[in-house]
Amino acid sequence: MGSCETCVVRNTAICADMDGDELELLNTIGRRRNLEAGEQLLWEGEDAVLVANVIDGVLKLSNSMEDGREQIVGLVYPSDFIGRPFGATTPYGVEALTDSRVCVFARRDFDKFAQEHPKLEHKLLERTLTELDRTRKWMLLLGRKSAEERLATFLLEISQRLDPATCSNPDPQAHFVFDIPFSRQQVGDVLGLTIETVSRQFTKLKRDGVIDLPSRRSVEILDRFELEARAGG
Amino acid sequence: MGSCETCVVRNTAICADMDGDELELLNTIGRRRNLEAGEQLLWEGEDAVLVANVIDGVLKLSNSMEDGREQIVGLVYPSDFIGRPFGATTPYGVEALTDSRVCVFARRDFDKFAQEHPKLEHKLLERTLTELDRTRKWMLLLGRKSAEERLATFLLEISQRLDPATCSNPDPQAHFVFDIPFSRQQVGDVLGLTIETVSRQFTKLKRDGVIDLPSRRSVEILDRFELEARAGG
DNA sequence: CGCATTATTGAGCCGTCTCAATCGTTGTGG
DNA sequence: CCACAACGATTGAGACGGCTCAATAATGCG
C-alpha cells in the first residue's frame, strides 16, 4: 500500500504544497496501480472515468485514425499528471511504454476535491500551461522540421528529461549515455516519421560521429554541440 | 471606454461566473486595446508582461526558426484567452490577423488577481485544458495527414468556429459560405504546408465540386459530407 | 491606369514513404 | 549447446507527395 507521505513524487507532483490534512484526504480517494509495458490505461474517446499521477515509468498519449495511422501527442514521465478533469471524454489513449506505477483517482472524486482545494487547482493549472507550451513547441517540429532535425531535437529533449542534471549543467561537449524507452516504431510515432526513416537518421548521426549506438535501446551523445546544430531552431 | 458590464464576451470569456464586485475589480486592472490586422501583440521569447482576452477579431500564435520557417501553433477567436500567466517568458508570438479588439492586463496584476479568485482560476483551467485537447488533435494533422486531408480538416474546423450554429445543426448537405480570415501563406503556416501546395489543394477541391471559391478569401462548402470524407479520421 | 501584392499554375527535384530483402538479437525447444 | 523461429532493426530500390524555383494571372490600391 502506498500513501502520500512516502510517495517519491510527493514534492514535484500536483500534490506539492498541500498540507497534511489535505494530503490525507486526497490519499483516501486515490489508489496505486501497477502497469506493465504495453498496458493501456485509457482509451481515446471513452468516458473520462479516471485521472492519475505518474509515480514511476513512461507513458504515451496518442491519437489515431481509422486506417491505423497514429500520432503520439505527449509523453508522460514521473510526477506528471494524466487525464482530463472536468471533461466528458478522454481525448487520447494512454499506454504504458515501460512498466509503470501510477496513482489513480476516480475523476468524479478528483473533480470535486479539486474544486474544493484551490491550491491543487492552481498546481494543475501551472502544469497544464507548461504542457501546452511544450506541445506547441512540438508542433513546430511536426509542421516544419526535417527528419534529421526531428531526431536531433528528440534526442536532446529526451536526454534532458531523463537526466534533470543535464539541464543545470549543459556542458556541450559532455558525453552522455542513456536508454531510450521507445521502440523505433514509437520514436516514429512521436516524430511523425516512418520506422525506416527513423532508422536511417540514427545511422546517419552515428556515421557522422555525433552519437553512438552501443545497443538497440541506448544512445551516447558524443557531440552535443553538433547535435544541437542539427536540431535546428 | 469599455467596461466589463457591457462587454460582448462577458458571458463566454473567463470572466463568466464572476459577480459584480469581482468584475468591477477586474475592470480596474484591465484596459481595452485595438489592434490592426498584422499588428503584433507579443513577441516569442520576450518577457511575459501581459495577458489578454479577445473581444473581437482573429489572432495567431506562432513559433518560428532562425531561418524563417514558421508554424502557427494556435488561432485565437473572440472570448479566447491570450498569454502565459505564471510564466517568465512568452513562448510564442501573437499577431492580429484581422483588425481586433482585446482586453489587456498587466501579467503581474492578473496573476495576483487570479490567485485571489479561485473561480477565475477554475475558468482558466478549463479553458487551458480545452485548448490543450485542441492542440493535440492538431498534432495528428501535422504528423500524419496528407495535404488534402489537412485542408479539408481545416475548412471544417474553421467553418464551425466562425458559425457556432453549424455545430448544433450539422446538416451534411447544407451549403455554407464563409470568409477565411487568412492569406494562403497563413493557411500554409497553420497546416505545415507551402503556399503552392495549399493553392493546389484549394483548386483540386473546387475542380471536384466539393467547394466553391467565390472570391479569394471566401469559401462555399458544396458537399460537407464529401469534405468530411476527405478530412480523414 | 499602373504598380505592388497575392494567388495560381507548371516543371523538375528532393526527401520521405513504400515495399521488400537482409541482418541481428532474443528466446525456445530439441 | 545449438538450430531455429520470431521479432525488431537496418538497408536498398523505386515511387510519390510536397517543395523549390520560375512564370503568369488575378486582385487590390494609389
PDB file of N, CA, C and O in Angstrom, chain A residues 150-214:
ATOM      1  N   ARG A 150      14.262  16.559 -36.624  1.00  0.00           N
ATOM      2  CA  ARG A 150      13.328  15.968 -35.664  1.00  0.00           C
ATOM      3  C   ARG A 150      14.042  15.014 -34.718  1.00  0.00           C
ATOM      4  O   ARG A 150      13.876  15.089 -33.499  1.00  0.00           O
ATOM      5  N   LEU A 151      14.850  14.126 -35.274  1.00  0.00           N
ATOM      6  CA  LEU A 151      15.509  13.144 -34.409  1.00  0.00           C
ATOM      7  C   LEU A 151      16.491  13.828 -33.461  1.00  0.00           C
ATOM      8  O   LEU A 151      16.552  13.489 -32.273  1.00  0.00           O
ATOM      9  N   ALA A 152      17.247  14.794 -33.967  1.00  0.00           N
ATOM     10  CA  ALA A 152      18.199  15.503 -33.114  1.00  0.00           C
ATOM     11  C   ALA A 152      17.472  16.217 -31.977  1.00  0.00           C
ATOM     12  O   ALA A 152      17.865  16.123 -30.803  1.00  0.00           O
ATOM     13  N   THR A 153      16.384  16.893 -32.292  1.00  0.00           N
ATOM     14  CA  THR A 153      15.580  17.581 -31.274  1.00  0.00           C
ATOM     15  C   THR A 153      15.082  16.598 -30.230  1.00  0.00           C
ATOM     16  O   THR A 153      15.153  16.844 -29.021  1.00  0.00           O
ATOM     17  N   PHE A 154      14.625  15.462 -30.714  1.00  0.00           N
ATOM     18  CA  PHE A 154      14.076  14.429 -29.836  1.00  0.00           C
ATOM     19  C   PHE A 154      15.136  13.892 -28.878  1.00  0.00           C
ATOM     20  O   PHE A 154      14.899  13.766 -27.673  1.00  0.00           O
ATOM     21  N   LEU A 155      16.322  13.602 -29.406  1.00  0.00           N
ATOM     22  CA  LEU A 155      17.382  13.054 -28.563  1.00  0.00           C
ATOM     23  C   LEU A 155      17.792  14.058 -27.490  1.00  0.00           C
ATOM     24  O   LEU A 155      18.043  13.687 -26.342  1.00  0.00           O
ATOM     25  N   LEU A 156      17.838  15.322 -27.853  1.00  0.00           N
ATOM     26  CA  LEU A 156      18.188  16.344 -26.875  1.00  0.00           C
ATOM     27  C   LEU A 156      17.126  16.437 -25.784  1.00  0.00           C
ATOM     28  O   LEU A 156      17.433  16.444 -24.592  1.00  0.00           O
ATOM     29  N   GLU A 157      15.873  16.495 -26.215  1.00  0.00           N
ATOM     30  CA  GLU A 157      14.793  16.621 -25.234  1.00  0.00           C
ATOM     31  C   GLU A 157      14.752  15.447 -24.284  1.00  0.00           C
ATOM     32  O   GLU A 157      14.634  15.598 -23.072  1.00  0.00           O
ATOM     33  N   ILE A 158      14.883  14.259 -24.850  1.00  0.00           N
ATOM     34  CA  ILE A 158      14.755  13.066 -24.018  1.00  0.00           C
ATOM     35  C   ILE A 158      15.936  12.942 -23.062  1.00  0.00           C
ATOM     36  O   ILE A 158      15.778  12.531 -21.908  1.00  0.00           O
ATOM     37  N   SER A 159      17.123  13.327 -23.513  1.00  0.00           N
ATOM     38  CA  SER A 159      18.281  13.236 -22.633  1.00  0.00           C
ATOM     39  C   SER A 159      18.122  14.187 -21.450  1.00  0.00           C
ATOM     40  O   SER A 159      18.557  13.905 -20.346  1.00  0.00           O
ATOM     41  N   GLN A 160      17.463  15.303 -21.693  1.00  0.00           N
ATOM     42  CA  GLN A 160      17.230  16.248 -20.604  1.00  0.00           C
ATOM     43  C   GLN A 160      16.133  15.775 -19.668  1.00  0.00           C
ATOM     44  O   GLN A 160      16.232  15.941 -18.452  1.00  0.00           O
ATOM     45  N   ARG A 161      15.104  15.156 -20.242  1.00  0.00           N
ATOM     46  CA  ARG A 161      14.000  14.691 -19.416  1.00  0.00           C
ATOM     47  C   ARG A 161      14.431  13.550 -18.520  1.00  0.00           C
ATOM     48  O   ARG A 161      13.947  13.403 -17.394  1.00  0.00           O
ATOM     49  N   LEU A 162      15.316  12.712 -19.039  1.00  0.00           N
ATOM     50  CA  LEU A 162      15.709  11.533 -18.271  1.00  0.00           C
ATOM     51  C   LEU A 162      16.799  11.835 -17.258  1.00  0.00           C
ATOM     52  O   LEU A 162      16.975  11.117 -16.300  1.00  0.00           O
ATOM     53  N   ASP A 163      17.556  12.902 -17.479  1.00  0.00           N
ATOM     54  CA  ASP A 163      18.585  13.304 -16.517  1.00  0.00           C
ATOM     55  C   ASP A 163      18.492  14.799 -16.261  1.00  0.00           C
ATOM     56  O   ASP A 163      19.130  15.591 -16.936  1.00  0.00           O
ATOM     57  N   PRO A 164      17.697  15.177 -15.268  1.00  0.00           N
ATOM     58  CA  PRO A 164      17.484  16.607 -14.986  1.00  0.00           C
ATOM     59  C   PRO A 164      18.793  17.344 -14.740  1.00  0.00           C
ATOM     60  O   PRO A 164      18.887  18.557 -14.934  1.00  0.00           O
ATOM     61  N   ALA A 165      19.836  16.628 -14.321  1.00  0.00           N
ATOM     62  CA  ALA A 165      21.118  17.261 -14.047  1.00  0.00           C
ATOM     63  C   ALA A 165      21.676  17.924 -15.304  1.00  0.00           C
ATOM     64  O   ALA A 165      22.358  18.943 -15.231  1.00  0.00           O
ATOM     65  N   THR A 166      21.374  17.330 -16.449  1.00  0.00           N
ATOM     66  CA  THR A 166      21.874  17.866 -17.708  1.00  0.00           C
ATOM     67  C   THR A 166      21.393  19.295 -17.940  1.00  0.00           C
ATOM     68  O   THR A 166      22.088  20.107 -18.555  1.00  0.00           O
ATOM     69  N   CYS A 167      20.204  19.576 -17.446  1.00  0.00           N
ATOM     70  CA  CYS A 167      19.638  20.908 -17.637  1.00  0.00           C
ATOM     71  C   CYS A 167      20.514  21.971 -16.998  1.00  0.00           C
ATOM     72  O   CYS A 167      20.845  22.981 -17.598  1.00  0.00           O
ATOM     73  N   SER A 168      20.890  21.687 -15.736  1.00  0.00           N
ATOM     74  CA  SER A 168      21.614  22.696 -14.982  1.00  0.00           C
ATOM     75  C   SER A 168      23.112  22.684 -15.303  1.00  0.00           C
ATOM     76  O   SER A 168      23.833  23.602 -14.972  1.00  0.00           O
ATOM     77  N   ASN A 169      23.547  21.626 -15.971  1.00  0.00           N
ATOM     78  CA  ASN A 169      24.967  21.505 -16.281  1.00  0.00           C
ATOM     79  C   ASN A 169      25.152  21.227 -17.769  1.00  0.00           C
ATOM     80  O   ASN A 169      25.499  20.129 -18.171  1.00  0.00           O
ATOM     81  N   PRO A 170      24.855  22.211 -18.592  1.00  0.00           N
ATOM     82  CA  PRO A 170      24.801  21.953 -20.022  1.00  0.00           C
ATOM     83  C   PRO A 170      26.166  22.076 -20.695  1.00  0.00           C
ATOM     84  O   PRO A 170      26.362  22.911 -21.559  1.00  0.00           O
ATOM     85  N   ASP A 171      27.102  21.223 -20.281  1.00  0.00           N
ATOM     86  CA  ASP A 171      28.387  21.200 -20.957  1.00  0.00           C
ATOM     87  C   ASP A 171      28.187  20.599 -22.344  1.00  0.00           C
ATOM     88  O   ASP A 171      27.863  19.429 -22.487  1.00  0.00           O
ATOM     89  N   PRO A 172      28.373  21.407 -23.375  1.00  0.00           N
ATOM     90  CA  PRO A 172      28.006  20.949 -24.712  1.00  0.00           C
ATOM     91  C   PRO A 172      28.864  19.776 -25.196  1.00  0.00           C
ATOM     92  O   PRO A 172      28.473  19.038 -26.074  1.00  0.00           O
ATOM     93  N   GLN A 173      30.027  19.606 -24.622  1.00  0.00           N
ATOM     94  CA  GLN A 173      30.924  18.535 -25.077  1.00  0.00           C
ATOM     95  C   GLN A 173      30.740  17.245 -24.284  1.00  0.00           C
ATOM     96  O   GLN A 173      31.296  16.211 -24.632  1.00  0.00           O
ATOM     97  N   ALA A 174      29.966  17.349 -23.179  1.00  0.00           N
ATOM     98  CA  ALA A 174      29.853  16.205 -22.277  1.00  0.00           C
ATOM     99  C   ALA A 174      29.295  14.974 -22.983  1.00  0.00           C
ATOM    100  O   ALA A 174      28.260  15.033 -23.626  1.00  0.00           O
ATOM    101  N   HIS A 175      30.005  13.866 -22.846  1.00  0.00           N
ATOM    102  CA  HIS A 175      29.465  12.592 -23.307  1.00  0.00           C
ATOM    103  C   HIS A 175      28.329  12.228 -22.376  1.00  0.00           C
ATOM    104  O   HIS A 175      28.314  12.591 -21.226  1.00  0.00           O
ATOM    105  N   PHE A 176      27.389  11.466 -22.891  1.00  0.00           N
ATOM    106  CA  PHE A 176      26.233  11.174 -22.076  1.00  0.00           C
ATOM    107  C   PHE A 176      25.513   9.978 -22.684  1.00  0.00           C
ATOM    108  O   PHE A 176      25.152   9.991 -23.845  1.00  0.00           O
ATOM    109  N   VAL A 177      25.332   8.951 -21.883  1.00  0.00           N
ATOM    110  CA  VAL A 177      24.664   7.739 -22.354  1.00  0.00           C
ATOM    111  C   VAL A 177      23.317   7.607 -21.667  1.00  0.00           C
ATOM    112  O   VAL A 177      23.206   7.861 -20.473  1.00  0.00           O
ATOM    113  N   PHE A 178      22.330   7.209 -22.412  1.00  0.00           N
ATOM    114  CA  PHE A 178      21.032   6.962 -21.785  1.00  0.00           C
ATOM    115  C   PHE A 178      20.251   5.941 -22.597  1.00  0.00           C
ATOM    116  O   PHE A 178      20.539   5.702 -23.766  1.00  0.00           O
ATOM    117  N   ASP A 179      19.241   5.358 -21.935  1.00  0.00           N
ATOM    118  CA  ASP A 179      18.356   4.419 -22.610  1.00  0.00           C
ATOM    119  C   ASP A 179      17.152   5.144 -23.168  1.00  0.00           C
ATOM    120  O   ASP A 179      16.575   6.016 -22.512  1.00  0.00           O
ATOM    121  N   ILE A 180      16.773   4.791 -24.382  1.00  0.00           N
ATOM    122  CA  ILE A 180      15.535   5.300 -24.953  1.00  0.00           C
ATOM    123  C   ILE A 180      14.425   4.329 -24.590  1.00  0.00           C
ATOM    124  O   ILE A 180      14.512   3.163 -24.948  1.00  0.00           O
ATOM    125  N   PRO A 181      13.402   4.785 -23.876  1.00  0.00           N
ATOM    126  CA  PRO A 181      12.343   3.844 -23.501  1.00  0.00           C
ATOM    127  C   PRO A 181      11.358   3.582 -24.630  1.00  0.00           C
ATOM    128  O   PRO A 181      10.208   3.267 -24.381  1.00  0.00           O
ATOM    129  N   PHE A 182      11.810   3.706 -25.899  1.00  0.00           N
ATOM    130  CA  PHE A 182      10.891   3.545 -27.030  1.00  0.00           C
ATOM    131  C   PHE A 182      11.477   2.628 -28.091  1.00  0.00           C
ATOM    132  O   PHE A 182      12.680   2.611 -28.308  1.00  0.00           O
ATOM    133  N   SER A 183      10.601   1.914 -28.758  1.00  0.00           N
ATOM    134  CA  SER A 183      10.999   1.184 -29.957  1.00  0.00           C
ATOM    135  C   SER A 183      11.161   2.193 -31.097  1.00  0.00           C
ATOM    136  O   SER A 183      10.730   3.334 -31.000  1.00  0.00           O
ATOM    137  N   ARG A 184      11.768   1.762 -32.192  1.00  0.00           N
ATOM    138  CA  ARG A 184      11.892   2.647 -33.364  1.00  0.00           C
ATOM    139  C   ARG A 184      10.514   3.084 -33.871  1.00  0.00           C
ATOM    140  O   ARG A 184      10.317   4.214 -34.294  1.00  0.00           O
ATOM    141  N   GLN A 185       9.572   2.155 -33.810  1.00  0.00           N
ATOM    142  CA  GLN A 185       8.209   2.488 -34.236  1.00  0.00           C
ATOM    143  C   GLN A 185       7.644   3.618 -33.390  1.00  0.00           C
ATOM    144  O   GLN A 185       7.022   4.551 -33.905  1.00  0.00           O
ATOM    145  N   GLN A 186       7.867   3.548 -32.084  1.00  0.00           N
ATOM    146  CA  GLN A 186       7.333   4.585 -31.197  1.00  0.00           C
ATOM    147  C   GLN A 186       8.046   5.914 -31.401  1.00  0.00           C
ATOM    148  O   GLN A 186       7.418   6.970 -31.348  1.00  0.00           O
ATOM    149  N   VAL A 187       9.345   5.859 -31.658  1.00  0.00           N
ATOM    150  CA  VAL A 187      10.055   7.092 -31.984  1.00  0.00           C
ATOM    151  C   VAL A 187       9.424   7.719 -33.228  1.00  0.00           C
ATOM    152  O   VAL A 187       9.165   8.924 -33.290  1.00  0.00           O
ATOM    153  N   GLY A 188       9.139   6.865 -34.222  1.00  0.00           N
ATOM    154  CA  GLY A 188       8.472   7.357 -35.431  1.00  0.00           C
ATOM    155  C   GLY A 188       7.119   7.976 -35.122  1.00  0.00           C
ATOM    156  O   GLY A 188       6.779   9.035 -35.660  1.00  0.00           O
ATOM    157  N   ASP A 189       6.362   7.351 -34.227  1.00  0.00           N
ATOM    158  CA  ASP A 189       5.038   7.880 -33.892  1.00  0.00           C
ATOM    159  C   ASP A 189       5.134   9.212 -33.167  1.00  0.00           C
ATOM    160  O   ASP A 189       4.242  10.054 -33.268  1.00  0.00           O
ATOM    161  N   VAL A 190       6.202   9.418 -32.415  1.00  0.00           N
ATOM    162  CA  VAL A 190       6.401  10.706 -31.754  1.00  0.00           C
ATOM    163  C   VAL A 190       6.774  11.777 -32.776  1.00  0.00           C
ATOM    164  O   VAL A 190       6.280  12.895 -32.727  1.00  0.00           O
ATOM    165  N   LEU A 191       7.629  11.407 -33.719  1.00  0.00           N
ATOM    166  CA  LEU A 191       8.200  12.403 -34.620  1.00  0.00           C
ATOM    167  C   LEU A 191       7.427  12.570 -35.923  1.00  0.00           C
ATOM    168  O   LEU A 191       7.772  13.426 -36.746  1.00  0.00           O
ATOM    169  N   GLY A 192       6.387  11.763 -36.113  1.00  0.00           N
ATOM    170  CA  GLY A 192       5.655  11.852 -37.367  1.00  0.00           C
ATOM    171  C   GLY A 192       6.466  11.334 -38.538  1.00  0.00           C
ATOM    172  O   GLY A 192       6.419  11.887 -39.643  1.00  0.00           O
ATOM    173  N   LEU A 193       7.226  10.259 -38.318  1.00  0.00           N
ATOM    174  CA  LEU A 193       8.067   9.674 -39.365  1.00  0.00           C
ATOM    175  C   LEU A 193       7.817   8.169 -39.425  1.00  0.00           C
ATOM    176  O   LEU A 193       7.256   7.591 -38.502  1.00  0.00           O
ATOM    177  N   THR A 194       8.268   7.526 -40.492  1.00  0.00           N
ATOM    178  CA  THR A 194       8.177   6.067 -40.544  1.00  0.00           C
ATOM    179  C   THR A 194       9.379   5.467 -39.837  1.00  0.00           C
ATOM    180  O   THR A 194      10.409   6.118 -39.643  1.00  0.00           O
ATOM    181  N   ILE A 195       9.255   4.210 -39.504  1.00  0.00           N
ATOM    182  CA  ILE A 195      10.297   3.478 -38.809  1.00  0.00           C
ATOM    183  C   ILE A 195      11.586   3.464 -39.626  1.00  0.00           C
ATOM    184  O   ILE A 195      12.686   3.606 -39.089  1.00  0.00           O
ATOM    185  N   GLU A 196      11.478   3.324 -40.939  1.00  0.00           N
ATOM    186  CA  GLU A 196      12.662   3.264 -41.790  1.00  0.00           C
ATOM    187  C   GLU A 196      13.405   4.592 -41.794  1.00  0.00           C
ATOM    188  O   GLU A 196      14.638   4.622 -41.708  1.00  0.00           O
ATOM    189  N   THR A 197      12.658   5.676 -41.872  1.00  0.00           N
ATOM    190  CA  THR A 197      13.298   6.995 -41.866  1.00  0.00           C
ATOM    191  C   THR A 197      14.002   7.239 -40.534  1.00  0.00           C
ATOM    192  O   THR A 197      15.120   7.752 -40.496  1.00  0.00           O
ATOM    193  N   VAL A 198      13.362   6.844 -39.443  1.00  0.00           N
ATOM    194  CA  VAL A 198      13.983   6.989 -38.130  1.00  0.00           C
ATOM    195  C   VAL A 198      15.301   6.217 -38.097  1.00  0.00           C
ATOM    196  O   VAL A 198      16.345   6.736 -37.696  1.00  0.00           O
ATOM    197  N   SER A 199      15.249   4.991 -38.565  1.00  0.00           N
ATOM    198  CA  SER A 199      16.435   4.145 -38.550  1.00  0.00           C
ATOM    199  C   SER A 199      17.561   4.769 -39.380  1.00  0.00           C
ATOM    200  O   SER A 199      18.718   4.816 -38.962  1.00  0.00           O
ATOM    201  N   ARG A 200      17.229   5.246 -40.555  1.00  0.00           N
ATOM    202  CA  ARG A 200      18.243   5.870 -41.420  1.00  0.00           C
ATOM    203  C   ARG A 200      18.878   7.082 -40.753  1.00  0.00           C
ATOM    204  O   ARG A 200      20.085   7.310 -40.861  1.00  0.00           O
ATOM    205  N   GLN A 201      18.072   7.864 -40.045  1.00  0.00           N
ATOM    206  CA  GLN A 201      18.616   9.059 -39.403  1.00  0.00           C
ATOM    207  C   GLN A 201      19.513   8.697 -38.214  1.00  0.00           C
ATOM    208  O   GLN A 201      20.531   9.336 -37.980  1.00  0.00           O
ATOM    209  N   PHE A 202      19.139   7.658 -37.485  1.00  0.00           N
ATOM    210  CA  PHE A 202      20.023   7.153 -36.425  1.00  0.00           C
ATOM    211  C   PHE A 202      21.370   6.776 -37.029  1.00  0.00           C
ATOM    212  O   PHE A 202      22.430   7.180 -36.544  1.00  0.00           O
ATOM    213  N   THR A 203      21.311   6.003 -38.095  1.00  0.00           N
ATOM    214  CA  THR A 203      22.542   5.542 -38.745  1.00  0.00           C
ATOM    215  C   THR A 203      23.392   6.715 -39.210  1.00  0.00           C
ATOM    216  O   THR A 203      24.611   6.726 -39.049  1.00  0.00           O
ATOM    217  N   LYS A 204      22.727   7.718 -39.770  1.00  0.00           N
ATOM    218  CA  LYS A 204      23.450   8.879 -40.285  1.00  0.00           C
ATOM    219  C   LYS A 204      24.169   9.633 -39.160  1.00  0.00           C
ATOM    220  O   LYS A 204      25.352   9.965 -39.285  1.00  0.00           O
ATOM    221  N   LEU A 205      23.461   9.852 -38.041  1.00  0.00           N
ATOM    222  CA  LEU A 205      24.078  10.559 -36.908  1.00  0.00           C
ATOM    223  C   LEU A 205      25.247   9.755 -36.355  1.00  0.00           C
ATOM    224  O   LEU A 205      26.260  10.316 -35.941  1.00  0.00           O
ATOM    225  N   LYS A 206      25.114   8.448 -36.372  1.00  0.00           N
ATOM    226  CA  LYS A 206      26.198   7.600 -35.883  1.00  0.00           C
ATOM    227  C   LYS A 206      27.392   7.658 -36.844  1.00  0.00           C
ATOM    228  O   LYS A 206      28.531   7.844 -36.428  1.00  0.00           O
ATOM    229  N   ARG A 207      27.113   7.515 -38.146  1.00  0.00           N
ATOM    230  CA  ARG A 207      28.169   7.539 -39.157  1.00  0.00           C
ATOM    231  C   ARG A 207      28.953   8.847 -39.082  1.00  0.00           C
ATOM    232  O   ARG A 207      30.161   8.891 -39.257  1.00  0.00           O
ATOM    233  N   ASP A 208      28.228   9.949 -38.786  1.00  0.00           N
ATOM    234  CA  ASP A 208      28.872  11.263 -38.728  1.00  0.00           C
ATOM    235  C   ASP A 208      29.550  11.531 -37.381  1.00  0.00           C
ATOM    236  O   ASP A 208      30.074  12.628 -37.158  1.00  0.00           O
ATOM    237  N   GLY A 209      29.503  10.548 -36.476  1.00  0.00           N
ATOM    238  CA  GLY A 209      30.206  10.705 -35.202  1.00  0.00           C
ATOM    239  C   GLY A 209      29.521  11.613 -34.193  1.00  0.00           C
ATOM    240  O   GLY A 209      30.133  12.036 -33.215  1.00  0.00           O
ATOM    241  N   VAL A 210      28.245  11.923 -34.421  1.00  0.00           N
ATOM    242  CA  VAL A 210      27.523  12.784 -33.479  1.00  0.00           C
ATOM    243  C   VAL A 210      27.030  11.983 -32.279  1.00  0.00           C
ATOM    244  O   VAL A 210      27.047  12.464 -31.151  1.00  0.00           O
ATOM    245  N   ILE A 211      26.590  10.768 -32.544  1.00  0.00           N
ATOM    246  CA  ILE A 211      26.130   9.883 -31.475  1.00  0.00           C
ATOM    247  C   ILE A 211      26.770   8.513 -31.668  1.00  0.00           C
ATOM    248  O   ILE A 211      27.324   8.213 -32.730  1.00  0.00           O
ATOM    249  N   ASP A 212      26.672   7.665 -30.630  1.00  0.00           N
ATOM    250  CA  ASP A 212      26.988   6.257 -30.800  1.00  0.00           C
ATOM    251  C   ASP A 212      25.781   5.456 -30.344  1.00  0.00           C
ATOM    252  O   ASP A 212      24.960   5.946 -29.555  1.00  0.00           O
ATOM    253  N   LEU A 213      25.667   4.241 -30.861  1.00  0.00           N
ATOM    254  CA  LEU A 213      24.538   3.388 -30.505  1.00  0.00           C
ATOM    255  C   LEU A 213      25.068   2.074 -29.934  1.00  0.00           C
ATOM    256  O   LEU A 213      25.145   1.067 -30.632  1.00  0.00           O
ATOM    257  N   PRO A 214      25.429   2.094 -28.630  1.00  0.00           N
ATOM    258  CA  PRO A 214      26.035   0.914 -28.028  1.00  0.00           C
ATOM    259  C   PRO A 214      25.104  -0.291 -28.029  1.00  0.00           C
ATOM    260  O   PRO A 214      25.558  -1.417 -28.091  1.00  0.00           O
TER     261      PRO A 214
END
